[in-house]
mmCIF file of C-alpha atoms in Angstrom:
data_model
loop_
_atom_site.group_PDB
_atom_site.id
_atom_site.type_symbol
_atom_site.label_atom_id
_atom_site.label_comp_id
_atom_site.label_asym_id
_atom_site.label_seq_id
_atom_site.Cartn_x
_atom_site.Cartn_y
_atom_site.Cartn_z
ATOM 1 C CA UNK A 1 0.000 0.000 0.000
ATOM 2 C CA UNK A 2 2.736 2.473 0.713
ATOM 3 C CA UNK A 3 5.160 1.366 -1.920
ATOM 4 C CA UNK A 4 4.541 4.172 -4.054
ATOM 5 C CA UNK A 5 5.525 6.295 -0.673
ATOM 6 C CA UNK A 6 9.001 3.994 -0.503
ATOM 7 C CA UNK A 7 9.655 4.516 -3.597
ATOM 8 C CA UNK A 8 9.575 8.068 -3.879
ATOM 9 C CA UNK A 9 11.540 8.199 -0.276
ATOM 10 C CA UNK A 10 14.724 6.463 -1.963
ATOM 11 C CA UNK A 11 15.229 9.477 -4.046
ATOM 12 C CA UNK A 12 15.314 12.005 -1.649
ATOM 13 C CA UNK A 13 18.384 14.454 -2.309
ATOM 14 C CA UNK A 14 19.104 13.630 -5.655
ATOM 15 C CA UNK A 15 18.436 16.620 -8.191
ATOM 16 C CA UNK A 16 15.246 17.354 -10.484
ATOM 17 C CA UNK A 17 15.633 15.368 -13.503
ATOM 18 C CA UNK A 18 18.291 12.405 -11.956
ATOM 19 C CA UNK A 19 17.130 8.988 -14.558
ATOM 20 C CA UNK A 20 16.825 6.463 -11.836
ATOM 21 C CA UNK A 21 14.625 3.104 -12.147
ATOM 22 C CA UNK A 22 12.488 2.937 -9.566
ATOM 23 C CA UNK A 23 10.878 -0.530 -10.181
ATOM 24 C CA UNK A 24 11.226 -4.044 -9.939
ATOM 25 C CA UNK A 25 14.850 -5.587 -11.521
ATOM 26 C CA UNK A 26 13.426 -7.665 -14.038
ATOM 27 C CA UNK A 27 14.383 -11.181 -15.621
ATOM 28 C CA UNK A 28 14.451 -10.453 -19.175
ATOM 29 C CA UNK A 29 16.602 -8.067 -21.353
ATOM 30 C CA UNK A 30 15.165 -4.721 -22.562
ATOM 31 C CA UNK A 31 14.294 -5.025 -26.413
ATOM 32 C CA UNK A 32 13.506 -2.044 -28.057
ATOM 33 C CA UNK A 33 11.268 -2.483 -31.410
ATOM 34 C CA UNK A 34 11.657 0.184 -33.957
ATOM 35 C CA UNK A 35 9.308 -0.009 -36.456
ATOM 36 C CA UNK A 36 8.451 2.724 -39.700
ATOM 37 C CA UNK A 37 5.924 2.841 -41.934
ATOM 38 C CA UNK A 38 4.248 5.168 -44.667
ATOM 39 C CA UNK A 39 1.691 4.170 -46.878
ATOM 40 C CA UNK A 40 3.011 2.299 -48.772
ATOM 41 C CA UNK A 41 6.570 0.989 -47.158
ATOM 42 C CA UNK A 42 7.044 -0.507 -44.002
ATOM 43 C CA UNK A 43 10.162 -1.451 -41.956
ATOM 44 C CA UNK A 44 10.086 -3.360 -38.858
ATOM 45 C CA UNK A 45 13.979 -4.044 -36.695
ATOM 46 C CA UNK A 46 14.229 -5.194 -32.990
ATOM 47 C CA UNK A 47 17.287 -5.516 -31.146
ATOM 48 C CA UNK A 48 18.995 -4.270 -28.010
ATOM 49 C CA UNK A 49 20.497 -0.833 -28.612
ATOM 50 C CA UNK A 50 19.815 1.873 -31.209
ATOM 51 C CA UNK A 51 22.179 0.637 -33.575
ATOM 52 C CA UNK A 52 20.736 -2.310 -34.675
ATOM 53 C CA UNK A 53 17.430 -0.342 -34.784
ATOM 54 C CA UNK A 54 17.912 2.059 -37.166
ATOM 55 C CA UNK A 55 19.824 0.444 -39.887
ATOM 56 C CA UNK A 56 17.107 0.096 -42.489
ATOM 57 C CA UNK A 57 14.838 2.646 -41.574
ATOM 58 C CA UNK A 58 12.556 4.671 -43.820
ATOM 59 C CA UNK A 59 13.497 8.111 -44.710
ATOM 60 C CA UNK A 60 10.413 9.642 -45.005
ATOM 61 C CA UNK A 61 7.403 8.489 -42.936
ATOM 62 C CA UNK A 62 6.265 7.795 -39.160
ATOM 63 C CA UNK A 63 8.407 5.904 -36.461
ATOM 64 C CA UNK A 64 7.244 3.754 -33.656
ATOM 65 C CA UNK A 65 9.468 3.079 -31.520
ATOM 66 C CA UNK A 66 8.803 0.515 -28.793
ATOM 67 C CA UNK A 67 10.589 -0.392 -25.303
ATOM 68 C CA UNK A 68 10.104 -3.028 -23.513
ATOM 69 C CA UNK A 69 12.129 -2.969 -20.213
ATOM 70 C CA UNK A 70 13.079 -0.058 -18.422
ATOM 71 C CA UNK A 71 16.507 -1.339 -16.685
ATOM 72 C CA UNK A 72 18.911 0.167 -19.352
ATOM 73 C CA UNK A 73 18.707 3.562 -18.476
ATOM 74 C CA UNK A 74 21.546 3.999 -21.319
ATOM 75 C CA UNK A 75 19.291 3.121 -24.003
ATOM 76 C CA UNK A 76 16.586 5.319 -22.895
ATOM 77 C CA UNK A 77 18.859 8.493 -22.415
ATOM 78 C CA UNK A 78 20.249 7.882 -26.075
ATOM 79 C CA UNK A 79 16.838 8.141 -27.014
ATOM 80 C CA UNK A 80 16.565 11.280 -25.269
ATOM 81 C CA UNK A 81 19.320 12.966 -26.523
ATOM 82 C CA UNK A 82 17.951 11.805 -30.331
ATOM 83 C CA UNK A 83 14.772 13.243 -30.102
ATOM 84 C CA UNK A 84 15.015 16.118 -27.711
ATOM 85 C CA UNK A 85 13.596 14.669 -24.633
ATOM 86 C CA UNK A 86 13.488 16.798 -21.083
ATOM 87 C CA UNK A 87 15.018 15.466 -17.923
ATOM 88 C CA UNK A 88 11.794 15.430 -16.318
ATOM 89 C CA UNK A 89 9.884 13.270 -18.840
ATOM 90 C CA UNK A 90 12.885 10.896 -18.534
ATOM 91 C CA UNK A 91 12.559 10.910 -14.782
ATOM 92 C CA UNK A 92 9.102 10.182 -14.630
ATOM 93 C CA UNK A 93 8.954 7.836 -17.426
ATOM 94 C CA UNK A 94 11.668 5.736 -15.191
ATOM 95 C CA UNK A 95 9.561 6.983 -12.182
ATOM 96 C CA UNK A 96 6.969 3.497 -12.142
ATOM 97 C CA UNK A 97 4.856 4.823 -9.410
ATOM 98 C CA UNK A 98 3.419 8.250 -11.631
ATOM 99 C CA UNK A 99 -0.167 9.760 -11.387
ATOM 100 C CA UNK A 100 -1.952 9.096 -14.785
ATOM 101 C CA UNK A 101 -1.187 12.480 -16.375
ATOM 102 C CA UNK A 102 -0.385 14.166 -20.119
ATOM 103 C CA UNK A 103 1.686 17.236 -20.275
ATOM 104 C CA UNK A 104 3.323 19.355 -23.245
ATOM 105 C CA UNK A 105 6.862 19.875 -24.071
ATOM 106 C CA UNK A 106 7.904 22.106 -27.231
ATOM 107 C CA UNK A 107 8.178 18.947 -29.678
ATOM 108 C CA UNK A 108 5.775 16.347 -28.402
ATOM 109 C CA UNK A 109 3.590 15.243 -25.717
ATOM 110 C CA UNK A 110 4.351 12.830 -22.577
ATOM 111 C CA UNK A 111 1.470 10.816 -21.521
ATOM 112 C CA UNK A 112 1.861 8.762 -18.719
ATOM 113 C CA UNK A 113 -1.045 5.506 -17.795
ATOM 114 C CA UNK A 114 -1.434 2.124 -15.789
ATOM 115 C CA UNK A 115 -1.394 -1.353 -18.080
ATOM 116 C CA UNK A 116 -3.862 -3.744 -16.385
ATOM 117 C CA UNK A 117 -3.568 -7.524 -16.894
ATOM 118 C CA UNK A 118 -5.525 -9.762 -15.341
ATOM 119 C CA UNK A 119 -4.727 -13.067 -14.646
ATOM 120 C CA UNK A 120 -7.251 -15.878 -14.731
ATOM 121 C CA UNK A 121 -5.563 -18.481 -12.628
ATOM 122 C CA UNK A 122 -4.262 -15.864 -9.949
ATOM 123 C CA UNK A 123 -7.746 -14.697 -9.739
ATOM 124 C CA UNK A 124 -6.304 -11.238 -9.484
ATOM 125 C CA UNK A 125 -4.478 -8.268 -12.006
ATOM 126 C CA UNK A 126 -0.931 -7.526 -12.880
ATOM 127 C CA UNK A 127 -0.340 -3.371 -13.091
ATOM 128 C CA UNK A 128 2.388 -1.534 -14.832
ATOM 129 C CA UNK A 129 3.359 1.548 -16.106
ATOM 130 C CA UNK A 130 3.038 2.557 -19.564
ATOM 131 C CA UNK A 131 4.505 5.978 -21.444
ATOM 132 C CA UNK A 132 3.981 7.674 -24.514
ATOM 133 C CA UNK A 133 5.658 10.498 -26.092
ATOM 134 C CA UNK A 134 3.382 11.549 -28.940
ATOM 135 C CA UNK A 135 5.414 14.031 -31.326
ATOM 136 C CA UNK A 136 5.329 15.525 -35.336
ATOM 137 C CA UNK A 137 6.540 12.445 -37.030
ATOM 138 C CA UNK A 138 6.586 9.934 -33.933
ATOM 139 C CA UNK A 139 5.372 7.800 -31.267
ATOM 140 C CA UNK A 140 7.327 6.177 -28.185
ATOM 141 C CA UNK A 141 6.081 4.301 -25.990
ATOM 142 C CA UNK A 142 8.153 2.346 -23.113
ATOM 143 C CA UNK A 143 6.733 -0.616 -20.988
ATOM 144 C CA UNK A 144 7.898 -1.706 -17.491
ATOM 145 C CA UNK A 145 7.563 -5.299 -18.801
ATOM 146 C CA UNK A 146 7.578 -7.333 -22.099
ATOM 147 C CA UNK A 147 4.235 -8.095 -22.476
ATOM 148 C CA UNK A 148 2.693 -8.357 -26.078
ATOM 149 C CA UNK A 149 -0.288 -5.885 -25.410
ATOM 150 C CA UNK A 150 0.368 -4.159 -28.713
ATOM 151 C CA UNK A 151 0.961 -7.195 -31.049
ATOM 152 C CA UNK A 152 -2.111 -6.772 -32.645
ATOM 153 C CA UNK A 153 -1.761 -3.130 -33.705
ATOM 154 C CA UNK A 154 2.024 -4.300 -34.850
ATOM 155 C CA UNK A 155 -0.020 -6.805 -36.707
ATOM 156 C CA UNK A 156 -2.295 -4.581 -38.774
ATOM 157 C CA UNK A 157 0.200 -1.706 -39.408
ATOM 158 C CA UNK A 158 2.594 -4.670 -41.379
ATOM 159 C CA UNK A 159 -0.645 -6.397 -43.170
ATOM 160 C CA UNK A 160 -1.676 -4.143 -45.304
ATOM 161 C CA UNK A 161 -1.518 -0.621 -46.728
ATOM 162 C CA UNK A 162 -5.123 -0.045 -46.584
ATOM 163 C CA UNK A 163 -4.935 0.031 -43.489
ATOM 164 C CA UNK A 164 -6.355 3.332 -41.464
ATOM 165 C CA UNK A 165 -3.154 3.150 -39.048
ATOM 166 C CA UNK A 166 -0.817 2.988 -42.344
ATOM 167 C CA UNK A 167 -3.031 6.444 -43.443
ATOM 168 C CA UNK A 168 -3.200 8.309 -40.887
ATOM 169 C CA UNK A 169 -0.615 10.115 -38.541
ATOM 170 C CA UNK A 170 1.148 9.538 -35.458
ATOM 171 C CA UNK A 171 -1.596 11.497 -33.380
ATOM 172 C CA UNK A 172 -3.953 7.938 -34.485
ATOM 173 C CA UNK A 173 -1.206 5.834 -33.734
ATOM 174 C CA UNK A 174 -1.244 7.077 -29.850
ATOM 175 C CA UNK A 175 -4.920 6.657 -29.800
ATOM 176 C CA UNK A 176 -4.949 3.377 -30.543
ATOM 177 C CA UNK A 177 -2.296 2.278 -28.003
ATOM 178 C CA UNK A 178 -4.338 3.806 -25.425
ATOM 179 C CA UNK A 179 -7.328 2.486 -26.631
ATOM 180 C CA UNK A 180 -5.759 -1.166 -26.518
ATOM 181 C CA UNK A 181 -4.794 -0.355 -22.648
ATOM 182 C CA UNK A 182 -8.287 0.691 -22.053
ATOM 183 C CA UNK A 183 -9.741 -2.216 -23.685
ATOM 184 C CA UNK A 184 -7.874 -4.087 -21.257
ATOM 185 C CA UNK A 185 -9.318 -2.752 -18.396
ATOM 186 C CA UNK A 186 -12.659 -4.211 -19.129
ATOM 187 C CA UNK A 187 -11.151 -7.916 -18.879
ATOM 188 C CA UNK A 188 -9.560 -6.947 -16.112
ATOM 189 C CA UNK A 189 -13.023 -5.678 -14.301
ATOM 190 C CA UNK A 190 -15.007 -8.553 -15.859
ATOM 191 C CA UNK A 191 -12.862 -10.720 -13.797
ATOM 192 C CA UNK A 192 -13.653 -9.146 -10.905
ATOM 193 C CA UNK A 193 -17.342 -8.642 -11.152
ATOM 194 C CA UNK A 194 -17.286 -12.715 -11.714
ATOM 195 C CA UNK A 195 -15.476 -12.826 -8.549
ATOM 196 C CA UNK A 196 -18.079 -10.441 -7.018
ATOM 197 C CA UNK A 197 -20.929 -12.764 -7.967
ATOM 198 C CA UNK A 198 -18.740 -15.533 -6.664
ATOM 199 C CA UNK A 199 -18.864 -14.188 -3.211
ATOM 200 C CA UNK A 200 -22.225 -12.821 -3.273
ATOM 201 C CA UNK A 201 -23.323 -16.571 -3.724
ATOM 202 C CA UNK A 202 -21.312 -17.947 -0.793
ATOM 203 C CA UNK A 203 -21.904 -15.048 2.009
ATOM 204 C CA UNK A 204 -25.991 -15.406 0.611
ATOM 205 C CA UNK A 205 -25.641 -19.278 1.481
ATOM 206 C CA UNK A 206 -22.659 -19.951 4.482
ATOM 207 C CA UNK A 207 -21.116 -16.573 5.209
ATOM 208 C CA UNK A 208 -17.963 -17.398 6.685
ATOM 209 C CA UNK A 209 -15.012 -15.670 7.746
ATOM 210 C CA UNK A 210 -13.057 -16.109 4.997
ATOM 211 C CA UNK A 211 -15.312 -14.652 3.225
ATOM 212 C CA UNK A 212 -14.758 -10.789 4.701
ATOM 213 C CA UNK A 213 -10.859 -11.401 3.926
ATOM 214 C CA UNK A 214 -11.966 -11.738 0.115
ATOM 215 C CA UNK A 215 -14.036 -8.898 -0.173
ATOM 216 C CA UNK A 216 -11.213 -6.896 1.911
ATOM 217 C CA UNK A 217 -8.836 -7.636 -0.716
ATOM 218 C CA UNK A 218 -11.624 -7.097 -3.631
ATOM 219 C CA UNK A 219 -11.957 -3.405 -2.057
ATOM 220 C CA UNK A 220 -8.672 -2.980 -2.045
ATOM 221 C CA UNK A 221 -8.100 -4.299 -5.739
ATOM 222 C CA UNK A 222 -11.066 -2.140 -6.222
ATOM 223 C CA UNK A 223 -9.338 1.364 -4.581
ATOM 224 C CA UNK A 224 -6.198 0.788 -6.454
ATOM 225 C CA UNK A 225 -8.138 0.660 -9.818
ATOM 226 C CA UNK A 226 -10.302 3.488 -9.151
ATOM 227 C CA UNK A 227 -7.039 5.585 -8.140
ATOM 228 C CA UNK A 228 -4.944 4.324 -11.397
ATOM 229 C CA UNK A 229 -8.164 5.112 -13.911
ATOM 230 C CA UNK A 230 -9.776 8.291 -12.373
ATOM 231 C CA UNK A 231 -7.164 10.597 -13.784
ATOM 232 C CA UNK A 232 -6.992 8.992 -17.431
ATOM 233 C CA UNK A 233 -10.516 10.967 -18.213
ATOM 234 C CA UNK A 234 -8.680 14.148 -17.267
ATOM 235 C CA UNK A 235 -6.073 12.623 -19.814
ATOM 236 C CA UNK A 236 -8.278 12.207 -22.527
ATOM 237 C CA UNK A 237 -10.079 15.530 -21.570
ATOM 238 C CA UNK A 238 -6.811 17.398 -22.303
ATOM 239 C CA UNK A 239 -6.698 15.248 -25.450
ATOM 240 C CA UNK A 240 -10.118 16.180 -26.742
ATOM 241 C CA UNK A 241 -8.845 20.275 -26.575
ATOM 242 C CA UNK A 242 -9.307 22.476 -29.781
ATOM 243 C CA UNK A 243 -6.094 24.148 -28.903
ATOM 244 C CA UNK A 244 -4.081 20.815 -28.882
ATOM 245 C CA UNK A 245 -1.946 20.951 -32.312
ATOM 246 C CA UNK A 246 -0.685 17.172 -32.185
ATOM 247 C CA UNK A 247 -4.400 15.744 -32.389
ATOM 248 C CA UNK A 248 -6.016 16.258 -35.652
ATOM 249 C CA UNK A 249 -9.837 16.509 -35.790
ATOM 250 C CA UNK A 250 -10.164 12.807 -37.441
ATOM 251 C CA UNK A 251 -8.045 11.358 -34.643
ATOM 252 C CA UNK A 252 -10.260 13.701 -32.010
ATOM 253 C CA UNK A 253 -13.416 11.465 -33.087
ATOM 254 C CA UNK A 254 -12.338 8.914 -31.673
ATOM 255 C CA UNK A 255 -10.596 10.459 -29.161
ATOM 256 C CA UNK A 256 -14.455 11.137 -27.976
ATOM 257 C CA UNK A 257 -15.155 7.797 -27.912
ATOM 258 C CA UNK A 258 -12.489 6.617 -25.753
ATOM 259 C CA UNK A 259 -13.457 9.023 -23.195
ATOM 260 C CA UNK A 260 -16.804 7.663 -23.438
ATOM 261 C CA UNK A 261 -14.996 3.931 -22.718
ATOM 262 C CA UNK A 262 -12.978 5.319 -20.028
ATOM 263 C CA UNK A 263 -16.098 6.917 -18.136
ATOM 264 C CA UNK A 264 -17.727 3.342 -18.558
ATOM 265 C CA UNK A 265 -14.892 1.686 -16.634
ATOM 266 C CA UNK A 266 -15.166 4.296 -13.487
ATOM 267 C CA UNK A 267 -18.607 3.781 -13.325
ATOM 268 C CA UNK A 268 -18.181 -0.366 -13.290
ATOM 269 C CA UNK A 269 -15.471 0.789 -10.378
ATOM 270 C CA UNK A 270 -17.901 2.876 -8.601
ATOM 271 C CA UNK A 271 -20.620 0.187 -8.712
ATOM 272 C CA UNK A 272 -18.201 -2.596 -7.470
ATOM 273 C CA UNK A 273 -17.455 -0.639 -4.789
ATOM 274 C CA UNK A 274 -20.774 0.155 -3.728
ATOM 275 C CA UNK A 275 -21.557 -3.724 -4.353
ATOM 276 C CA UNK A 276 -18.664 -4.634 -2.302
ATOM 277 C CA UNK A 277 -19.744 -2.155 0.693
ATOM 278 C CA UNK A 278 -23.110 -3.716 0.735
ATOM 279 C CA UNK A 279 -21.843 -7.335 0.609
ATOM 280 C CA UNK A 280 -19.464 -6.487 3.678
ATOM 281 C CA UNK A 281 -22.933 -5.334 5.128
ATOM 282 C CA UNK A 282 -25.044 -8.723 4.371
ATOM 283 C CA UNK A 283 -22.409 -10.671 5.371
ATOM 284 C CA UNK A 284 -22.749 -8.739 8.998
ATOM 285 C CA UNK A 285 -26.313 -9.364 8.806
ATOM 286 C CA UNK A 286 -26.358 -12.957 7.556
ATOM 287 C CA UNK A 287 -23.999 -13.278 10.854
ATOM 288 C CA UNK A 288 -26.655 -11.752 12.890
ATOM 289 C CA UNK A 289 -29.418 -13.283 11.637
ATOM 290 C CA UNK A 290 -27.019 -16.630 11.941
ATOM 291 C CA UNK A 291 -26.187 -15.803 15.435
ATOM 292 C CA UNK A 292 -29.853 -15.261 16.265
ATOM 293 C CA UNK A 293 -31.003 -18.693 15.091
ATOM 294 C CA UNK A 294 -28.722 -20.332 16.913
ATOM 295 C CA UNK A 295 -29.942 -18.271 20.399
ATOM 296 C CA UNK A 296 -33.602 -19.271 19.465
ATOM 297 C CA UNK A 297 -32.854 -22.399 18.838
ATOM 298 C CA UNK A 298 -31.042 -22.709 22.153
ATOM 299 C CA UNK A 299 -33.484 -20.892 24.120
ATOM 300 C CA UNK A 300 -36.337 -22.935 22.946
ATOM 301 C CA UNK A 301 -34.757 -26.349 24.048
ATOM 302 C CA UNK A 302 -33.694 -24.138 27.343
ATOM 303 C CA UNK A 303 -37.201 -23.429 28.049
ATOM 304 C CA UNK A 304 -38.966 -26.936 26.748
ATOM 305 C CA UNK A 305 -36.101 -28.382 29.851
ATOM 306 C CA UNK A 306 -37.378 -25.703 32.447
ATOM 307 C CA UNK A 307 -40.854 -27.430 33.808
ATOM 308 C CA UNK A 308 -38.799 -31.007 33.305
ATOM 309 C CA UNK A 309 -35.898 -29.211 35.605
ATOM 310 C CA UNK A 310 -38.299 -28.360 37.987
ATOM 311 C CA UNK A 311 -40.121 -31.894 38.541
ATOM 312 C CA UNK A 312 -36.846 -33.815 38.518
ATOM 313 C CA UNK A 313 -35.880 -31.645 41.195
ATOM 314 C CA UNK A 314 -38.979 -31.408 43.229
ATOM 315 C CA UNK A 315 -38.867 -35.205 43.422
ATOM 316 C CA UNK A 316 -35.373 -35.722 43.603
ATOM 317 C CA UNK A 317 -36.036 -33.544 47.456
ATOM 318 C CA UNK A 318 -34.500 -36.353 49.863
ATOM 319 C CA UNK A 319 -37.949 -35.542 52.482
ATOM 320 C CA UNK A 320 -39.001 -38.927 54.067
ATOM 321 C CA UNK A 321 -42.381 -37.924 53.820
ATOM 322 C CA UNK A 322 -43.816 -37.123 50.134
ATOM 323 C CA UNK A 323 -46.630 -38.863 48.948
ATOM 324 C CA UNK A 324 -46.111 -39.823 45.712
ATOM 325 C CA UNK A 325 -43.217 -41.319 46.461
ATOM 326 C CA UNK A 326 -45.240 -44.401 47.833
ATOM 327 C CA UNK A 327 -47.081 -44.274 43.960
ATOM 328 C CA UNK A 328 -46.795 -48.281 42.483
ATOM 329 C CA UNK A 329 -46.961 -45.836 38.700
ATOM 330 C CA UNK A 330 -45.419 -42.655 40.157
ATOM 331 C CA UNK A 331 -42.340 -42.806 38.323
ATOM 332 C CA UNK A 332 -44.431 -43.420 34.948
ATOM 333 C CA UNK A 333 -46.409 -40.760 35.672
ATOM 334 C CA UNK A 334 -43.625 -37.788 35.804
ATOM 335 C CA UNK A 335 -42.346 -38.810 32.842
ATOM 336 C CA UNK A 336 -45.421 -38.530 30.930
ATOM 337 C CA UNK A 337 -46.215 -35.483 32.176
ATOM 338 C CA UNK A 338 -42.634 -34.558 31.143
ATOM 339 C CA UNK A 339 -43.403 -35.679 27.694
ATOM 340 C CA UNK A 340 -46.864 -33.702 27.391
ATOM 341 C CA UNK A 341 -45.383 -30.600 28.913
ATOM 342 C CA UNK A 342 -42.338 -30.800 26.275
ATOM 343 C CA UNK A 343 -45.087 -31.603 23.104
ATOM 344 C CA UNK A 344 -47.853 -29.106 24.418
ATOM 345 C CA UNK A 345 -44.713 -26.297 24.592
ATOM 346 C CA UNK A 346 -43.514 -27.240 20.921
ATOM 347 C CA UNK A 347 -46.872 -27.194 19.609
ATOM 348 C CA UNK A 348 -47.342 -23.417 21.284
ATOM 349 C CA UNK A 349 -44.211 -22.499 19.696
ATOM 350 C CA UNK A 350 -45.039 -23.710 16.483
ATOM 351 C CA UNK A 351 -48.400 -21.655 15.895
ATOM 352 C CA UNK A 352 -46.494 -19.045 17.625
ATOM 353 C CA UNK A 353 -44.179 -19.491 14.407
ATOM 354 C CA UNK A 354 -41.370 -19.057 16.910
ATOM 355 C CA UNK A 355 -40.087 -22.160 15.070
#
């Protein structure tokens, strides 16, 4: 919960602008994918430093360059020094723990957004940071990890030249990478609105106390999303401006309708939550009501014992002189009327609808 705060603490002293990773040391190498494209050419390369990226390249037309990996902090500031990047937008693309956000620079625009994965047999979602710096004539985008989440649109810009990415310019390019990470968030809350029913369905029919430690960590799942995809509709807001130069009015369209997705997916937040609040609530009152059968049941049997208490004791008196003692049937007797007491007080209860 307060890794975000840890993070940021480990940096304290060093100067605006200082390119330090701040996340997890990964596994894999970090592969940058350089790929350009026109119309009608296209040039895909992949490798591990700029060199073998650029060899190839088209002359005239858009480049998207992909990295996947943040731990070589080299590669990243050569890229920086190539196209003009600031300090800052370097320090907070390396920065893992950043605030949604979009902001201008002279030549392009850094936008900043969480990647949500979910995973099926985990039952829970894998988040990362994803950043884009939109410019003129190009798109970069790095990822914390190598996942594949833009295969597809790698896909479609090599298929064909008909294709509307191939026509249109790097302003659509950037929509459609965010519009792939918003896409993604549905999956991810589809997941957890099956695991919502899940535990609806078990609290309804045996609450149990396991049951309050899933929905703790559902709310908390639930808080973390809601904090990560609140501020991408003040992203896309900025987008959608008249005054924004990058963003043509084609790519604006649709810019529309992603805000339209994005307000969709805090609204599915803001109803888990709610449904999650009032779970934690029925699963209080299903203990209640739980807690009360059980007293009702005990107190019934308590009371059908009372009378039978109270001859078994009356009789069990060790006075030498008490009539029925002397009775040939006298111990058949008691227990009958034992046995008609305990009937006649279940049959009261009963029309009583006490039970």
């Amino acid at each position: 919960m307060f890794r975000e705060v840890r993070k940021r603490a480990s940096k304290v002293g060093q100067p605006p602008g200082t390119a330090t990773f701040t996340g997890l040391k990964k596994s894999f190498v970090p592969r940058m994918t350089m790929v350009t494209y026109s119309e009608q050419q296209y040039h895909v390369a992949t490798g591990t430093t700029l060199e073998e990226c650029t060899s190839g390249k088209i002359s005239n037309g858009l480049t998207w360059i992909n990295i996947q990996g943040l731990q070589n902090v080299g590669l990243i500031q050569q890229l920086a020094a190539l196209y003009k990047i600031h300090p800052l937008t370097i320090e907070d693309i390396l920065n893992v723990q950043q605030r949604p956000k979009v902001e201008e620079f002279e030549n392009y625009e850094f936008i900043t957004l969480k990647i949500f994965l979910w995973q099926p047999k985990k039952l829970r979602f894998a988040a990362e940071q994803l950043s884009i710096l939109l410019g003129k004539d190009f798109v970069i985008s790095f990822q914390e990890s190598d996942t594949p989440i833009f295969k597809n649109i790698n896909e479609r810009l090599c298929s064909e030249s008909t294709q509307r990415l191939r026509q249109q310019g790097s302003d659509y390019l950037a929509y459609r990478l965010i519009d792939t990470v918003v896409d993604y968030y549905f999956l991810v809350l589809e997941g957890l609105g099956n695991q919502i029913d899940k535990i609806e369905e078990k609290i309804i029919s045996d609450p149990a106390p396991q049951n309050t430690r899933t929905i703790y960590r559902l709310k908390r799942q639930m808080l973390f999303l809601r904090k990560s995809i609140w501020p991408m509709r003040e992203v896309i807001s900025h987008l959608l401006q008249g005054e924004e130069k990058l963003i043509s009015a084609f790519t604006r369209l649709y810019m529309r309708d992603l805000y339209d997705h994005v307000v969709q997916a805090i609204d599915t937040i803001e109803t888990f939550r709610d449904m999650l609040s009032n779970l934690l609530d029925v699963y209080l009152s299903s203990l209640t009501n739980r807690m009360n059968e059980v007293m009702k049941t005990l107190t019934i049997i308590a009371t059908i014992f009372i009378p039978m208490t109270f001859l078994a004791s009356l009789y069990g008196m060790n006075f030498k002189y008490m009539p029925e003692l002397s009775w040939h049937y006298g111990y058949y007797i008691v227990l009958g009327i034992m046995l008609a007491l305990a009937v006649g007080m279940l049959i009261y209860f009963w029309r009583k609808k006490w039970i």
